[in-house]
Coordinates of C-alpha atoms in Angstrom, one line a residue:
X1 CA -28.3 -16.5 54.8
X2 CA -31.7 -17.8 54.0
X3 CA -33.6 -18.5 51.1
X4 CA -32.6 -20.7 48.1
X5 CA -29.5 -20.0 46.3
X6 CA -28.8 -21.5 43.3
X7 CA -25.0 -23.1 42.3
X8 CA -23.9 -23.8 37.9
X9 CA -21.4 -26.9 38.3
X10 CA -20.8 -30.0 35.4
X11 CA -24.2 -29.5 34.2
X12 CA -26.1 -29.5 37.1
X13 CA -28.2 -26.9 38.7
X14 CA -27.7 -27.3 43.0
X15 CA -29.5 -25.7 45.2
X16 CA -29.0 -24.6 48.8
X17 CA -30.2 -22.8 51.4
X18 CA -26.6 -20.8 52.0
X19 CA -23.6 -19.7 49.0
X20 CA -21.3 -22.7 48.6
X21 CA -17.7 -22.7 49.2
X22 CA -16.1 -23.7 45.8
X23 CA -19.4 -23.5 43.7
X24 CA -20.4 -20.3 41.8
X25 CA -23.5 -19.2 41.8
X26 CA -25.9 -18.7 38.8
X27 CA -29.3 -15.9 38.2
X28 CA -30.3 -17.9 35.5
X29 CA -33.9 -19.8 36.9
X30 CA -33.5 -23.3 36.7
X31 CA -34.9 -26.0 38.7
X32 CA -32.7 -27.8 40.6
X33 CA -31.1 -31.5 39.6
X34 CA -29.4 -31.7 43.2
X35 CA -30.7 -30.0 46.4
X36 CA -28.3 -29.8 49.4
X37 CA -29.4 -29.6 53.0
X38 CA -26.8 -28.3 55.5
X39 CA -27.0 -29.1 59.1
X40 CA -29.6 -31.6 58.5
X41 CA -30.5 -35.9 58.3
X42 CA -32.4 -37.6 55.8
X43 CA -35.9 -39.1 57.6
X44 CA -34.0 -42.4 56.4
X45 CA -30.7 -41.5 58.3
X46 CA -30.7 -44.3 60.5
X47 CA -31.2 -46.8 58.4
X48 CA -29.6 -50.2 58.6
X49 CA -26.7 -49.9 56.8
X50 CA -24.0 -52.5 54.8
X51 CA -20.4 -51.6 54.4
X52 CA -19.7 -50.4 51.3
X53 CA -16.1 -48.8 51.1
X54 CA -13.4 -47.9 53.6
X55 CA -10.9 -45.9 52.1
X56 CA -6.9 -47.2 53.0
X57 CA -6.2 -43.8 54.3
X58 CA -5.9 -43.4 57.8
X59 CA -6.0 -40.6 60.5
X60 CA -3.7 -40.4 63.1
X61 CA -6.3 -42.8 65.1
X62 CA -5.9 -45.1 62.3
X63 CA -9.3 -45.0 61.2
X64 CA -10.2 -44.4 57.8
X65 CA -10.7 -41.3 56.8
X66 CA -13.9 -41.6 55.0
X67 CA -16.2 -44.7 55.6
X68 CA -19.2 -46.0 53.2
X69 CA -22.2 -47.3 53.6
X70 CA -25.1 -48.4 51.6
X71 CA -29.1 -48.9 52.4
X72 CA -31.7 -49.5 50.2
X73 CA -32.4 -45.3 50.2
X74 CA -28.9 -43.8 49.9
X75 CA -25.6 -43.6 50.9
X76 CA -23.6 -42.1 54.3
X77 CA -20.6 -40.8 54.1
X78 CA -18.5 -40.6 57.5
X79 CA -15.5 -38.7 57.8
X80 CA -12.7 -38.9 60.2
X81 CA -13.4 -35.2 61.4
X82 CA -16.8 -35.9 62.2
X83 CA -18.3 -35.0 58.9
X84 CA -21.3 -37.3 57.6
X85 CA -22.9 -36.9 54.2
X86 CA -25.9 -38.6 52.6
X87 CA -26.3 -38.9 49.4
X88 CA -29.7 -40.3 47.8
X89 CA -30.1 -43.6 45.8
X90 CA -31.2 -41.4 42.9
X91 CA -28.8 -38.7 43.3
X92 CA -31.2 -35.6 44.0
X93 CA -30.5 -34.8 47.2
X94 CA -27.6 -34.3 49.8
X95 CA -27.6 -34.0 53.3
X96 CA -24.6 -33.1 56.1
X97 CA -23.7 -32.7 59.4
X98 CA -20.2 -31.7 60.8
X99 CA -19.0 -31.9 64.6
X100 CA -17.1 -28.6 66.0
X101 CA -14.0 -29.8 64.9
X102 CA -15.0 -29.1 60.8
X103 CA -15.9 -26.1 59.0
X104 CA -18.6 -25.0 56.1
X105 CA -15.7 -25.1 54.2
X106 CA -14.3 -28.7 55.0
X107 CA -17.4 -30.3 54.7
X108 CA -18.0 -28.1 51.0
X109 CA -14.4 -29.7 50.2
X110 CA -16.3 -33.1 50.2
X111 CA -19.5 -31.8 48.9
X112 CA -17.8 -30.4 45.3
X113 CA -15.8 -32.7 45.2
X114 CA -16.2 -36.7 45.7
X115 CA -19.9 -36.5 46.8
X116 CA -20.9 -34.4 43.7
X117 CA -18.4 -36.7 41.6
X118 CA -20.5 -39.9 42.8
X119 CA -24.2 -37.7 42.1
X120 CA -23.0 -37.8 38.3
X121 CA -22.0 -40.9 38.8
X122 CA -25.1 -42.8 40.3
X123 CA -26.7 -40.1 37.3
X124 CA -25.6 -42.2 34.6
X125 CA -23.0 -39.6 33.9
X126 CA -19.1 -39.6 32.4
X127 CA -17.0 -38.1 34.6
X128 CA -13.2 -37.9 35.2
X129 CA -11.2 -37.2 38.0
X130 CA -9.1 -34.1 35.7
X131 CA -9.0 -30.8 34.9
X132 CA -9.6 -28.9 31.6
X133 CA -8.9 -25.2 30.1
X134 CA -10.7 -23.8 26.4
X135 CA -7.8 -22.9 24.0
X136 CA -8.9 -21.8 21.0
X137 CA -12.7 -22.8 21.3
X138 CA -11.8 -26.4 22.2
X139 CA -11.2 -28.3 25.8
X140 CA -8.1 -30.0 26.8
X141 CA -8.3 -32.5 29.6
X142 CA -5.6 -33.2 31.7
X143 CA -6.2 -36.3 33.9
X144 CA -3.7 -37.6 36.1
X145 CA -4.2 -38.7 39.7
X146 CA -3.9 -36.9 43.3
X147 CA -0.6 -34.5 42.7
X148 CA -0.2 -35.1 39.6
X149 CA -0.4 -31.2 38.9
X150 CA -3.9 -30.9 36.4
X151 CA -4.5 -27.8 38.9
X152 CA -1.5 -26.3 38.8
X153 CA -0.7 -26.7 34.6
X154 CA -4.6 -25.8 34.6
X155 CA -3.6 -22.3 36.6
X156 CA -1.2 -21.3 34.6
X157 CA -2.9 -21.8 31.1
X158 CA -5.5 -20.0 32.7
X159 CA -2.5 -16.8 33.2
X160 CA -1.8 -17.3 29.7
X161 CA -5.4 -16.0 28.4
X162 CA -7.4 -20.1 28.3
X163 CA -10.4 -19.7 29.8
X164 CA -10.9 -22.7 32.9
X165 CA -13.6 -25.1 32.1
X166 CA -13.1 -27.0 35.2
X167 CA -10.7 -28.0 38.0
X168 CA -10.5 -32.0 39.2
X169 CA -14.5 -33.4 38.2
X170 CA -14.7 -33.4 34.7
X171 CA -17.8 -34.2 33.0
X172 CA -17.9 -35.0 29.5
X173 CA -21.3 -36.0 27.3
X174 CA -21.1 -37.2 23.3
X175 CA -23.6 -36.0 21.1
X176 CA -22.9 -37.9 17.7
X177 CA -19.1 -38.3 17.2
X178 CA -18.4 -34.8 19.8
X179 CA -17.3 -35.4 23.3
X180 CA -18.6 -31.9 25.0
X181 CA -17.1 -30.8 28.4
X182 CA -19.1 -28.9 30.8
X183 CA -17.7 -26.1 32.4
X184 CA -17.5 -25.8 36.8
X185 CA -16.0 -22.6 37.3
X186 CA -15.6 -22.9 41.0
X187 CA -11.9 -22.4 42.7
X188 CA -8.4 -23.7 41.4
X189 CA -6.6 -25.6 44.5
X190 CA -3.2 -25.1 44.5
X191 CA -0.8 -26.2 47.3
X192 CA 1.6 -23.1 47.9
X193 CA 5.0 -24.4 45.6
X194 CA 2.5 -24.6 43.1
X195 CA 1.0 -21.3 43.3
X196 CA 4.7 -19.7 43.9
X197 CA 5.5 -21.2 40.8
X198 CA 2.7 -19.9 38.6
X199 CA 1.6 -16.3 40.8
X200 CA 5.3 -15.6 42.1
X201 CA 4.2 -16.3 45.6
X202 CA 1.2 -18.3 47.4
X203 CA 0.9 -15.1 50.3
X204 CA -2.0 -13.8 47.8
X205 CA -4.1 -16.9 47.6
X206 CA -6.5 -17.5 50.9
X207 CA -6.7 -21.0 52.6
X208 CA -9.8 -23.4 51.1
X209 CA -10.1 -24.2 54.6
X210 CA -8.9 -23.0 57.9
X211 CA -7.3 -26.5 58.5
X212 CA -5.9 -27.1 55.3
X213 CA -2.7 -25.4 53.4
X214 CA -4.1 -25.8 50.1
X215 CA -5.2 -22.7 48.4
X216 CA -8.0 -21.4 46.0
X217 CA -6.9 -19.3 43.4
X218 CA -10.7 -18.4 42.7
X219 CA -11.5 -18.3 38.3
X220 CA -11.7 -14.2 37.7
X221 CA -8.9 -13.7 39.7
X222 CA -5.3 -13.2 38.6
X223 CA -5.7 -12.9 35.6
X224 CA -7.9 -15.9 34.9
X225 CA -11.5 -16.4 33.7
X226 CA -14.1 -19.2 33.1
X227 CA -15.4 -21.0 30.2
X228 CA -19.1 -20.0 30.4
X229 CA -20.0 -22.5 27.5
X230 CA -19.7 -26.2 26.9
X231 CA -17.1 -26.9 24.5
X232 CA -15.9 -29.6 22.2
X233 CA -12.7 -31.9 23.6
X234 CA -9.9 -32.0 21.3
X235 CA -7.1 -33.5 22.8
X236 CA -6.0 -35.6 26.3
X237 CA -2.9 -34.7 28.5
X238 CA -1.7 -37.6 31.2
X239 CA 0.4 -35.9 33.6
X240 CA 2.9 -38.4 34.5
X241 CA 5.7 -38.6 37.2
X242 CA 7.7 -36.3 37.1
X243 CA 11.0 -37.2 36.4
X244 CA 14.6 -37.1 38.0
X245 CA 17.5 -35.6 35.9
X246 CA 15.1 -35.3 32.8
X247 CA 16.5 -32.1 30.9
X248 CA 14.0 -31.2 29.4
X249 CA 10.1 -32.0 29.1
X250 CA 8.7 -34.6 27.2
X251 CA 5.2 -35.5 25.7
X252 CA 4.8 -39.4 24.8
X253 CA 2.5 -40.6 22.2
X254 CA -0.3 -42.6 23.9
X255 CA -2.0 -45.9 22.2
X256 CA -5.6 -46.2 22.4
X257 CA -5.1 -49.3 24.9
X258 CA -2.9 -47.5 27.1
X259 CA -5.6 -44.5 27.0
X260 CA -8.5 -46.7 28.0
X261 CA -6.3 -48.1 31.0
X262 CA -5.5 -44.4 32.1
X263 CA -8.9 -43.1 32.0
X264 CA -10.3 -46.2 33.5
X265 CA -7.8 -45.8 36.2
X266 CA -8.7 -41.6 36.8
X267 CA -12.4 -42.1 36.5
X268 CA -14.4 -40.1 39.1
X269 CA -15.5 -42.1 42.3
X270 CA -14.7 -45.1 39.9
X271 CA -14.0 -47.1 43.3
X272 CA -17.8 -46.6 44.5
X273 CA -19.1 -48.3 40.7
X274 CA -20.6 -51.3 41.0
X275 CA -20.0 -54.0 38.3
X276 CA -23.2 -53.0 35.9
X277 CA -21.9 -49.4 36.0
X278 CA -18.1 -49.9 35.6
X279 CA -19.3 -52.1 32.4
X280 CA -21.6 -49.0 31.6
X281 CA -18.0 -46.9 31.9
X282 CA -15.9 -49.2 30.1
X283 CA -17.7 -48.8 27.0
X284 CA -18.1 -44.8 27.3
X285 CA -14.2 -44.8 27.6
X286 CA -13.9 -46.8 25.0
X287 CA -15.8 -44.6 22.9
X288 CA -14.0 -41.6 24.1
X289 CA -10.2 -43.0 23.1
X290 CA -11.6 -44.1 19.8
X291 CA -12.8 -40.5 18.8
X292 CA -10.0 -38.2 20.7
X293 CA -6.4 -38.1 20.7
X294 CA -4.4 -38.6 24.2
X295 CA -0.5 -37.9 25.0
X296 CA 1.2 -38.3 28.3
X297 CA 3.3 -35.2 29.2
X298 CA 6.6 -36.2 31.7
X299 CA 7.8 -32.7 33.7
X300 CA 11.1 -32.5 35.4
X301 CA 11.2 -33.2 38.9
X302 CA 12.1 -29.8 40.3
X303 CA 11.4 -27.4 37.5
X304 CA 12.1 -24.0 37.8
X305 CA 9.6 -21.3 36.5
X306 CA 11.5 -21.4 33.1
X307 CA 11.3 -25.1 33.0
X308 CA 7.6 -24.9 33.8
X309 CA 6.8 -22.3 31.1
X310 CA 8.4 -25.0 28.8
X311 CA 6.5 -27.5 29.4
X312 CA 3.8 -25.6 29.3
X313 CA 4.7 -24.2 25.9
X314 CA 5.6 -28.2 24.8
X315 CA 1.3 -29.0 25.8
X316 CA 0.5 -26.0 23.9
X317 CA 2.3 -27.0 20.7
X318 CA 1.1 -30.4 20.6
X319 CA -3.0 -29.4 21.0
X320 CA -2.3 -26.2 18.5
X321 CA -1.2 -29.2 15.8
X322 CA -4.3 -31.1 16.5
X323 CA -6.8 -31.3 13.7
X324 CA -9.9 -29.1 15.1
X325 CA -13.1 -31.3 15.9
X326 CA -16.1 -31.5 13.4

């Protein structure tokens, strides 16, 4: 397709020359904070570059599966699948390539996920690697790392009637002493035992990508809906290990040390920070377990759908008995 179109996601306005895979497009006229360029270099592309991560991950090569690099202008991104992003020093604009071997879809994977996560970063921006759904007019946030289940506990709060504010980037801004979440409606990502265990069965829910068995339980579908508002965070879920032989679920009260070391832990693209910005971070955080109340919730390992709706039920009870935010 041609012409601009223009994407809503963590308080940014993106625009592109084609729809985005796993960003939803807005009318409203904005101008654009990011700009993405698909199939295209940045005039800088072949700058010299410095190392500046390598992830631990390896393909079945053994390279890593995404590589690093800095210049004076920006950053590139090189992914094991032939994928290579740049991302600007000042976080405006993003370009990619892809070899025949990706899709749209695998490199929009990267793109809405740890490329735009490191844009609000290098912005100046709070960001967490979690997911959070409106209940009653307020956000819950559940962080938690890779398979820790924020998508899927966020899916089915969502089949309850909670409106999704966001699924895996969370940004949160404080104006005076409230910490406001802004909303990404985009796609849940559920691996199919997930979605079988909140839908019934994962055969409804298409692929995000041809190559990858996750699924996207889009936000309108289902039963579901997003949060089309910022809105005030209330409360803090860790999603811990689940369990063995635990018979029931259990929420465990949080101190504000152990909060900091969580959220420091779970921060978005926290491992591309520099020093001056992970100082920046520490202090936000800081702020953040000061002013909202955190609890770590412990599943059983295998839980049935009764189990599940428990534990769910158990998240519920403990943000209903919150008091409400000023």
């Amino acid at each position: 397709m041609t012409g601009v179109h223009l994407h809503r996601a963590a308080g940014l306005t993106i625009a592109a020359d084609r729809p985005v895979p796993g960003l939803s497009l807005t009318a409203a006229p904005a101008t654009a904070d990011l700009h993405l360029h698909f199939e295209a270099s940045p005039r800088w592309g072949d700058d010299a570059y410095r190392p500046f991560h390598r992830a631990s991950a390896t393909d079945a090569a053994g390279q890593p599966v995404v590589s690093v690099d800095a210049s004076p202008n920006g950053y590139r991104f090189r992914y094991a699948d032939g994928t290579s992003i740049w991302l600007d020093a000042v976080a405006r604009h993003v370009w990619c390539t892809w070899s025949k071997a990706a899709t749209l879809e695998d490199v929009c994977t990267y793109i809405v996920g740890p490329i735009l996560a490191f844009a609000l970063r290098l912005r100046g921006a709070l960001a967490l690697h979690a997911s959070a759904v409106e209940v009653g007019g307020r956000a819950i946030a559940l962080v938690g790392p890779h398979g820790a289940g924020k998508s899927t506990v966020a899916a089915a709060l969502a089949r309850l009637g909670h409106a999704v504010v966001t699924d895996d980037v969370l940004r949160l801004r404080r104006v005076d002493s409230v910490w406001l979440a802004e909303p990404f409606a985009g796609d849940l990502r559920l691996w199919p035992e997930s979605a079988r265990l909140v839908l019934g069965s994962s055969d409804t829910l298409p692929r995000i990508t041809p190559s990858w068995n996750k699924r996207a339980l889009a936000i309108g579908a289902h039963g579901t809906r997003p949060s089309g508002q910022i809105v005030p965070l209330a409360g803090i879920v860790f999603l811990d290990p689940r369990e063995p032989g635990c018979a029931a679920p259990r929420l465990v009260p949080t101190t504000e040390r152990d909060a900091l070391l969580r959220l420091a832990t779970n921060s978005s693209a926290a491992h591309l920070l520099d020093r001056r910005q992970r100082a920046a971070e520490f202090v936000q955080l800081s702020a953040l377990v000061r002013d909202i109340p955190a609890i770590a919730a412990v599943a059983r390992q295998d839980p049935g759908p009764a189990a599940f709706d428990t534990f769910i039920l158990r998240i519920l009870e403990w943000f209903d008995g919150l008091t409400p935010t000023s």
